[in-house]
Tab-separated table of C-alpha atoms and ligand atoms in Angstrom:
chain	number	residue	atom	x	y	z
K	210	UNK	CA	75.732	180.481	122.655
K	211	UNK	CA	76.675	181.040	126.314
K	212	UNK	CA	76.200	178.341	128.936
K	213	UNK	CA	73.750	178.581	131.824
K	214	UNK	CA	76.650	179.106	134.195
K	215	UNK	CA	77.975	181.966	132.112
K	216	UNK	CA	74.591	183.667	132.123
K	217	UNK	CA	74.234	183.162	135.855
K	218	UNK	CA	77.743	184.486	136.382
K	219	UNK	CA	76.945	187.570	134.291
K	220	UNK	CA	73.835	188.199	136.379
K	221	UNK	CA	75.924	187.882	139.518
K	222	UNK	CA	77.655	191.068	138.437
K	223	UNK	CA	74.372	192.951	138.743
K	224	UNK	CA	74.057	194.388	142.237
K	225	UNK	CA	70.779	194.879	144.013
K	226	UNK	CA	70.542	198.681	144.048
K	227	UNK	CA	71.798	200.116	147.294
K	228	UNK	CA	73.327	196.849	148.478
K	229	UNK	CA	76.606	195.075	147.967
K	230	UNK	CA	74.841	191.807	147.218
K	231	UNK	CA	73.915	190.691	143.711
K	232	UNK	CA	70.491	189.847	142.325
K	233	UNK	CA	71.257	186.131	141.978
K	234	UNK	CA	72.195	185.614	145.604
K	235	UNK	CA	69.244	187.750	146.632
K	236	UNK	CA	66.919	185.335	144.816
K	237	UNK	CA	65.624	187.763	142.223
K	238	UNK	CA	66.588	185.399	139.375
K	239	UNK	CA	64.012	182.616	139.433
K	240	UNK	CA	64.795	180.882	136.163
K	241	UNK	CA	67.104	181.024	133.157
K	242	UNK	CA	66.203	179.292	129.878
K	243	UNK	CA	68.544	179.118	126.914
K	244	UNK	CA	67.223	178.220	123.500
K	245	UNK	CA	68.475	178.638	119.962
K	246	UNK	CA	66.452	181.773	119.338
K	247	UNK	CA	66.548	183.575	122.685
K	248	UNK	CA	67.530	183.775	126.338
K	249	UNK	CA	64.659	183.931	128.777
K	250	UNK	CA	64.987	185.179	132.334
K	251	UNK	CA	62.293	184.931	134.949
K	252	UNK	CA	62.848	187.634	137.558
K	253	UNK	CA	60.962	188.237	140.782
K	254	UNK	CA	61.440	191.606	142.434
K	255	UNK	CA	61.060	191.399	146.219
K	256	UNK	CA	57.969	192.928	147.756
K	257	UNK	CA	58.259	196.670	148.039
K	258	UNK	CA	60.497	197.160	144.994
K	259	UNK	CA	58.021	197.113	142.119
K	260	UNK	CA	60.248	199.150	139.803
K	261	UNK	CA	63.340	197.020	140.404
K	262	UNK	CA	63.326	195.183	137.077
K	263	UNK	CA	62.699	198.339	135.091
K	264	UNK	CA	65.672	199.940	136.832
K	265	UNK	CA	67.947	196.965	136.312
K	266	UNK	CA	66.900	196.127	132.749
K	267	UNK	CA	69.552	198.239	130.963
K	268	UNK	CA	72.361	196.696	132.987
K	269	UNK	CA	71.024	193.170	132.573
K	270	UNK	CA	70.667	193.674	128.822
K	271	UNK	CA	74.180	194.983	128.601
K	272	UNK	CA	75.676	192.076	130.555
K	273	UNK	CA	73.785	189.482	128.554
K	274	UNK	CA	74.544	191.026	125.180
K	275	UNK	CA	78.232	191.085	126.083
K	276	UNK	CA	77.906	187.294	126.305
K	277	UNK	CA	75.304	186.421	123.750
K	278	UNK	CA	75.640	189.163	121.172
K	279	UNK	CA	72.392	189.819	119.361
K	280	UNK	CA	70.520	186.805	120.647
K	281	UNK	CA	67.212	188.264	121.844
K	282	UNK	CA	66.685	188.527	125.570
K	283	UNK	CA	63.258	188.036	127.030
K	284	UNK	CA	62.662	189.158	130.609
K	285	UNK	CA	59.587	187.847	132.340
K	286	UNK	CA	58.664	189.536	135.576
K	287	UNK	CA	56.757	187.534	138.158
K	288	UNK	CA	55.404	188.242	141.617
K	289	UNK	CA	57.854	187.589	144.419
K	290	UNK	CA	57.672	184.166	146.029
K	291	UNK	CA	55.091	184.474	148.785
K	292	UNK	CA	57.244	183.835	151.810
K	293	UNK	CA	56.369	185.208	155.184
K	294	UNK	CA	59.855	186.649	155.328
K	295	UNK	CA	59.261	189.068	152.513
K	296	UNK	CA	55.784	190.005	153.501
K	297	UNK	CA	52.855	189.619	151.164
K	298	UNK	CA	53.268	191.117	147.734
K	299	UNK	CA	50.278	193.318	148.442
K	300	UNK	CA	51.777	194.769	151.616
K	301	UNK	CA	52.626	198.404	151.334
K	302	UNK	CA	56.422	198.850	151.209
K	303	UNK	CA	56.465	200.273	154.693
K	304	UNK	CA	53.905	197.762	155.789
K	305	UNK	CA	52.974	197.129	159.349
K	306	UNK	CA	51.706	193.597	158.782
K	307	UNK	CA	53.928	190.769	159.916
K	308	UNK	CA	56.959	192.983	159.459
K	309	UNK	CA	56.820	194.260	163.047
K	310	UNK	CA	58.572	192.706	165.985
K	311	UNK	CA	55.983	191.634	168.511
K	312	UNK	CA	55.819	194.089	171.398
K	313	UNK	CA	58.148	196.638	169.791
K	314	UNK	CA	56.613	199.987	168.871
K	315	UNK	CA	59.448	201.469	166.831
K	316	UNK	CA	62.745	200.370	165.345
K	317	UNK	CA	65.567	202.829	164.939
K	318	UNK	CA	68.674	201.826	162.984
K	319	UNK	CA	72.136	203.321	163.362
K	320	UNK	CA	74.226	202.931	160.211
K	321	UNK	CA	77.388	204.231	158.661
K	322	UNK	CA	79.401	203.516	155.564
K	323	UNK	CA	82.571	202.506	157.346
K	324	UNK	CA	83.732	200.784	160.485
K	325	UNK	CA	85.244	202.900	163.214
K	326	UNK	CA	83.078	205.988	162.778
K	327	UNK	CA	81.348	205.333	166.087
K	328	UNK	CA	78.132	203.571	165.110
K	329	UNK	CA	78.246	201.292	168.133
K	330	UNK	CA	79.218	204.088	170.491
K	331	UNK	CA	76.323	206.157	169.181
K	332	UNK	CA	73.830	203.278	169.208
K	333	UNK	CA	74.727	202.377	172.796
K	334	UNK	CA	74.670	205.904	174.182
K	335	UNK	CA	71.573	206.759	172.203
K	336	UNK	CA	69.771	203.732	173.627
K	337	UNK	CA	70.740	204.833	177.152
K	338	UNK	CA	69.660	208.394	176.385
K	339	UNK	CA	66.270	207.241	175.061
K	340	UNK	CA	65.831	205.203	178.227
K	341	UNK	CA	66.768	208.254	180.298
K	342	UNK	CA	64.023	210.161	178.459
K	343	UNK	CA	61.567	207.616	179.788
K	344	UNK	CA	61.195	205.256	176.838
K	345	UNK	CA	61.307	201.515	177.263
K	346	UNK	CA	64.357	200.965	175.105
K	347	UNK	CA	66.219	197.884	173.864
K	348	UNK	CA	69.496	197.539	172.003
K	349	UNK	CA	70.027	194.962	169.278
K	350	UNK	CA	73.605	194.633	168.149
K	351	UNK	CA	73.099	193.531	164.552
K	352	UNK	CA	76.817	193.614	163.836
K	353	UNK	CA	77.153	189.861	163.935
K	354	UNK	CA	80.649	190.009	162.433
K	355	UNK	CA	82.138	192.433	164.925
K	356	UNK	CA	79.844	192.785	167.935
K	357	UNK	CA	81.045	195.506	170.283
K	358	UNK	CA	78.080	196.506	172.419
K	359	UNK	CA	78.887	193.876	175.053
K	360	UNK	CA	82.247	195.556	175.505
K	361	UNK	CA	80.746	199.045	175.415
K	362	UNK	CA	78.164	198.134	178.050
K	363	UNK	CA	80.640	196.285	180.228
K	364	UNK	CA	79.001	192.874	179.894
K	365	UNK	CA	81.775	191.216	177.988
K	366	UNK	CA	81.955	187.519	178.772
K	367	UNK	CA	78.398	187.485	180.085
K	368	UNK	CA	76.013	184.930	178.703
K	369	UNK	CA	72.336	185.073	178.224
K	370	UNK	CA	69.531	182.694	179.067
K	371	UNK	CA	67.307	180.836	176.680
K	372	UNK	CA	63.746	179.979	177.709
K	373	UNK	CA	62.468	176.379	177.592
K	374	UNK	CA	60.797	177.424	174.324
K	375	UNK	CA	64.284	178.291	173.080
K	376	UNK	CA	63.649	182.023	172.979
K	377	UNK	CA	66.531	184.349	173.786
K	378	UNK	CA	66.263	186.357	176.994
K	379	UNK	CA	68.026	189.712	176.588
K	380	UNK	CA	70.723	190.665	179.021
K	381	UNK	CA	70.013	193.797	181.025
K	382	UNK	CA	72.987	196.164	181.013
K	383	UNK	CA	72.857	199.640	182.562
K	384	UNK	CA	69.116	199.127	182.770
K	385	UNK	CA	68.460	198.320	179.140
K	386	UNK	CA	67.795	194.916	177.603
K	387	UNK	CA	70.310	194.049	174.925
K	388	UNK	CA	71.174	191.190	172.613
K	389	UNK	CA	74.463	190.823	170.803
K	390	UNK	CA	76.449	188.139	169.087
K	391	UNK	CA	79.017	189.037	171.750
K	392	UNK	CA	76.856	187.108	174.237
K	393	UNK	CA	77.222	183.946	172.215
K	394	UNK	CA	80.819	183.935	171.032
K	395	UNK	CA	84.054	184.739	172.752
K	396	UNK	CA	85.079	188.321	172.226
K	397	UNK	CA	87.852	188.989	169.741
K	398	UNK	CA	87.210	185.672	168.098
K	399	UNK	CA	86.918	186.446	164.407
K	400	UNK	CA	83.373	185.724	163.423
K	401	UNK	CA	83.115	184.597	159.853
K	402	UNK	CA	79.596	183.946	158.713
K	403	UNK	CA	78.450	183.070	155.275
K	404	UNK	CA	75.392	184.768	153.815
K	405	UNK	CA	72.779	182.110	154.695
K	406	UNK	CA	74.072	181.869	158.280
K	407	UNK	CA	73.848	185.602	158.673
K	408	UNK	CA	70.298	185.553	157.421
K	409	UNK	CA	69.366	182.870	159.925
K	410	UNK	CA	71.057	184.656	162.808
K	411	UNK	CA	69.516	188.007	162.100
K	412	UNK	CA	66.083	186.421	161.827
K	413	UNK	CA	66.661	184.757	165.166
K	414	UNK	CA	67.646	188.087	166.722
K	415	UNK	CA	64.597	189.788	165.277
K	416	UNK	CA	61.875	187.291	165.984
K	417	UNK	CA	63.123	185.032	168.719
K	418	UNK	CA	63.990	187.444	171.513
K	419	UNK	CA	61.817	188.035	174.563
K	420	UNK	CA	61.932	191.820	174.483
K	421	UNK	CA	58.655	192.243	176.240
K	422	UNK	CA	57.109	195.639	175.577
K	423	UNK	CA	59.468	198.204	174.078
K	424	UNK	CA	58.814	201.735	172.894
K	425	UNK	CA	61.906	201.644	170.762
K	426	UNK	CA	64.514	199.122	169.705
K	427	UNK	CA	67.850	200.586	168.621
K	428	UNK	CA	69.726	198.569	165.997
K	429	UNK	CA	73.484	198.800	165.739
K	430	UNK	CA	74.264	197.861	162.129
K	431	UNK	CA	77.528	196.531	160.752
K	432	UNK	CA	79.380	198.820	158.350
K	433	UNK	CA	78.379	198.967	154.720
K	434	UNK	CA	75.493	197.353	152.951
K	435	UNK	CA	75.712	193.586	153.181
K	436	UNK	CA	73.721	190.559	154.177
K	437	UNK	CA	72.627	191.887	157.552
K	438	UNK	CA	71.082	194.985	156.049
K	439	UNK	CA	69.386	192.945	153.341
K	440	UNK	CA	67.922	190.499	155.817
K	441	UNK	CA	66.681	193.323	157.999
K	442	UNK	CA	65.068	194.969	154.984
K	443	UNK	CA	63.263	191.738	154.200
K	444	UNK	CA	62.239	190.923	157.735
K	445	UNK	CA	61.084	194.080	159.444
K	446	UNK	CA	60.001	197.562	158.612
K	447	UNK	CA	62.179	200.074	160.366
K	448	UNK	CA	60.802	203.405	161.412
K	449	UNK	CA	63.899	205.467	160.976
K	450	UNK	CA	67.588	205.347	160.347
K	451	UNK	CA	70.421	207.647	161.183
K	452	UNK	CA	73.766	207.780	159.476
K	453	UNK	CA	76.903	208.301	161.522
K	454	UNK	CA	79.895	209.933	159.893
K	455	UNK	CA	83.103	211.598	160.988
K	456	UNK	CA	84.425	214.913	159.767
K	457	UNK	CA	87.941	213.730	158.915
K	458	UNK	CA	87.238	213.049	155.326
K	459	UNK	CA	83.956	214.459	154.304
K	460	UNK	CA	82.625	211.030	153.572
K	461	UNK	CA	80.064	212.036	151.012
K	462	UNK	CA	80.190	208.769	149.079
K	463	UNK	CA	79.782	206.748	152.284
K	464	UNK	CA	76.855	208.745	153.528
K	465	UNK	CA	75.253	208.648	150.115
K	466	UNK	CA	75.579	204.861	150.106
K	467	UNK	CA	73.992	204.677	153.536
K	468	UNK	CA	71.207	206.916	152.360
K	469	UNK	CA	70.567	204.786	149.272
K	470	UNK	CA	70.563	201.665	151.389
K	471	UNK	CA	67.921	203.076	153.714
K	472	UNK	CA	65.858	204.228	150.739
K	473	UNK	CA	66.020	200.766	149.273
K	474	UNK	CA	64.932	199.356	152.617
K	475	UNK	CA	62.074	201.872	152.768
K	476	UNK	CA	63.483	203.295	155.957
K	477	UNK	CA	63.014	207.034	156.395
K	478	UNK	CA	66.419	208.625	156.907
K	479	UNK	CA	66.179	210.788	160.003
K	480	UNK	CA	69.473	212.505	159.356
K	481	UNK	CA	73.232	212.622	159.587
K	482	UNK	CA	75.086	212.655	162.890
K	483	UNK	CA	78.672	213.798	162.964
K	484	UNK	CA	80.753	211.925	165.507
K	485	UNK	CA	84.201	212.798	166.856
K	486	UNK	CA	83.782	216.278	165.486
K	487	UNK	CA	85.849	218.363	167.839
K	488	UNK	CA	87.757	218.194	171.076
K	489	UNK	CA	86.067	219.437	174.214
K	490	UNK	CA	88.528	220.427	176.917
K	491	UNK	CA	87.577	218.450	180.023
K	492	UNK	CA	88.604	221.381	182.218
K	493	UNK	CA	87.054	224.411	180.582
K	494	UNK	CA	84.540	222.750	178.195
K	495	UNK	CA	85.874	224.775	175.296
K	496	UNK	CA	85.425	222.922	172.006
K	497	UNK	CA	88.219	222.924	169.427
K	498	UNK	CA	87.124	221.852	165.961
K	499	UNK	CA	90.230	219.936	165.004
K	500	UNK	CA	88.972	219.027	161.582
K	501	UNK	CA	87.375	222.334	160.725
K	502	UNK	CA	83.742	223.054	161.246
K	503	UNK	CA	80.517	222.377	159.481
K	504	UNK	CA	81.578	219.315	157.451
K	505	UNK	CA	78.697	217.159	158.575
K	506	UNK	CA	76.276	220.008	158.225
K	507	UNK	CA	77.378	220.752	154.661
K	508	UNK	CA	77.212	217.088	153.854
K	509	UNK	CA	73.673	216.806	155.181
K	510	UNK	CA	72.630	219.894	153.246
K	511	UNK	CA	74.135	218.545	150.057
K	512	UNK	CA	72.093	215.376	150.433
K	513	UNK	CA	68.988	217.242	151.622
K	514	UNK	CA	69.068	215.344	154.897
K	515	UNK	CA	68.494	216.779	158.344
K	516	UNK	CA	71.679	217.421	160.305
K	517	UNK	CA	71.349	215.837	163.724
K	518	UNK	CA	74.273	217.601	165.304
K	519	UNK	CA	77.703	216.539	166.339
K	520	UNK	CA	79.150	214.485	169.160
K	521	UNK	CA	82.534	215.790	170.216
K	522	UNK	CA	85.684	213.771	170.254
K	523	UNK	CA	86.014	213.180	173.921
K	524	UNK	CA	88.614	210.997	175.542
K	525	UNK	CA	85.943	209.952	177.994
K	526	UNK	CA	83.595	208.729	175.254
K	527	UNK	CA	86.208	206.402	173.880
K	528	UNK	CA	87.876	205.348	177.091
K	529	UNK	CA	84.699	204.988	179.142
K	530	UNK	CA	83.072	203.206	176.252
K	531	UNK	CA	85.871	200.725	176.088
K	532	UNK	CA	85.674	200.256	179.869
K	533	UNK	CA	82.028	199.407	179.631
K	534	UNK	CA	80.561	202.547	181.126
K	535	UNK	CA	79.061	204.597	178.309
K	536	UNK	CA	79.294	208.306	178.909
K	537	UNK	CA	75.521	208.772	179.089
K	538	UNK	CA	75.498	206.446	182.099
K	539	UNK	CA	78.791	207.419	183.719
K	540	UNK	CA	78.827	211.184	183.239
K	541	UNK	CA	75.253	212.198	182.487
K	542	UNK	CA	76.044	215.907	182.877
K	543	UNK	CA	79.021	215.949	180.519
K	544	UNK	CA	78.664	217.862	177.233
K	545	UNK	CA	78.746	214.662	175.173
K	546	UNK	CA	76.072	212.992	177.313
K	547	UNK	CA	73.873	216.056	177.047
K	548	UNK	CA	74.210	215.975	173.270
K	549	UNK	CA	73.099	212.364	173.236
K	550	UNK	CA	70.070	213.363	175.305
K	551	UNK	CA	69.278	216.131	172.835
K	552	UNK	CA	69.671	213.698	169.972
K	553	UNK	CA	67.308	211.289	171.724
K	554	UNK	CA	64.656	214.006	172.119
K	555	UNK	CA	65.060	215.001	168.465
K	556	UNK	CA	64.588	211.469	167.276
K	557	UNK	CA	61.611	210.971	169.583
K	558	UNK	CA	59.979	213.944	167.902
K	559	UNK	CA	60.790	212.596	164.427
K	560	UNK	CA	59.339	209.224	165.303
K	561	UNK	CA	56.429	210.682	167.270
K	562	UNK	CA	57.461	208.649	170.296
K	563	UNK	CA	56.055	210.174	173.427
K	564	UNK	CA	57.688	209.285	176.680
K	565	UNK	CA	55.853	206.650	178.668
K	566	UNK	CA	56.433	208.667	181.810
D	128	ADP	N1	82.983	210.689	170.192
D	128	ADP	C1	84.018	209.871	170.413
D	128	ADP	N2	85.114	210.322	171.056
D	128	ADP	C2	86.163	209.504	171.265
D	128	ADP	N3	86.227	208.237	170.880
D	128	ADP	C3	85.174	207.717	170.215
D	128	ADP	C4	84.002	208.491	169.953
D	128	ADP	N4	83.129	207.712	169.267
D	128	ADP	C5	83.718	206.509	169.131
D	128	ADP	N5	84.938	206.505	169.688
D	128	ADP	C6	85.897	205.380	169.696
D	128	ADP	O1	86.181	205.000	168.353
D	128	ADP	C7	86.297	203.594	168.221
D	128	ADP	C8	85.287	203.089	167.186
D	128	ADP	O2	83.980	203.306	167.670
D	128	ADP	P1	82.787	202.273	167.394
D	128	ADP	O3	81.579	202.823	168.048
D	128	ADP	O4	83.182	200.890	167.746
D	128	ADP	O5	82.668	202.404	165.805
D	128	ADP	P2	81.880	201.505	164.739
D	128	ADP	O6	80.768	200.824	165.446
D	128	ADP	O7	81.401	202.494	163.710
D	128	ADP	O8	82.884	200.564	164.170
D	128	ADP	C9	86.074	203.029	169.615
D	128	ADP	O9	87.304	202.789	170.223
D	128	ADP	C10	85.320	204.125	170.350
D	128	ADP	O10	85.558	204.096	171.732
D	129	MG	MG1	80.297	198.792	165.551
């Protein structure tokens, strides 16, 4: 007969599909009862994932039988705990109930499997490009572990105000309101948050910021599929996500993970964007595809996702970005900036976001 701890430990090996977190820490396991003739689990799938238990059952059975042999396993499925955070159980998965951010028309998430592929560069320039297309745009740096948008927008070291009601006032950088952990901690200080802290922080960033009226809020996600992504999935319904990849290694597994994560979060995947795809000569504008051509496009096709184009590897994108003047703002006529503008128009069409102008 296994102990309660052993059963709980075994269930901790079962990952929530699409995420790196397990079903115990996610709160799916409500109760475990051990008796002489059976093991009984009470499981509550979160709102919007009605088939979760059916999908996980084989793995759960396998893990438990590895511990308890032939002792029968009874799985009782109950409705998710009715917290505001998870929405009502009756909400449609992509519900527009209390899963919106007040005043924000659309939420667009920028994700990628790995760090260093250019998620933050893309999120920042895309936000500026959407603003240049006439949308009231905000940028939320949801990478609470490694915030970089303050650096990219040249507001490193700046601090933000809090209203008497303790609501966060976004900082305006290059004309767009933004919020980042970088406004609250010293840059380059390693930020180590445990799961519950992350959840609290992300909630704060989602529901306690004075954005005012926005047509679109761009989210810069941390790499991978961890606590931030999970909290976002529970807290808000996002209107679209794009996956950034680089052509160096055709990162099929990474992109597939990103895609699965968005599916699990009920976020429509708008497509794959290839970043740092080729070198554009600053003098003659000729593009050299250093890593071969068409990687991102093939990848998108293989996953039946739209290909959103490629952003060239441009010294100016990196250098300017690191100097705090994103290329869309500093060199609006450069090839890379024009591609960001095109991308912005594409995404506006996908999200049916007309310009306010
Ligand atoms: N298209 C590009 N051309 C040149 N450098 C780039 C480009 N995109 C990103 N970079 C650089 O690559 C590094 C990682 O980019 P970043 O946006 O921080 O990635 P992530 O958010 O995915 O970790 C940064 O130094 C950035 O300036
Ligand atoms: Mg980043």
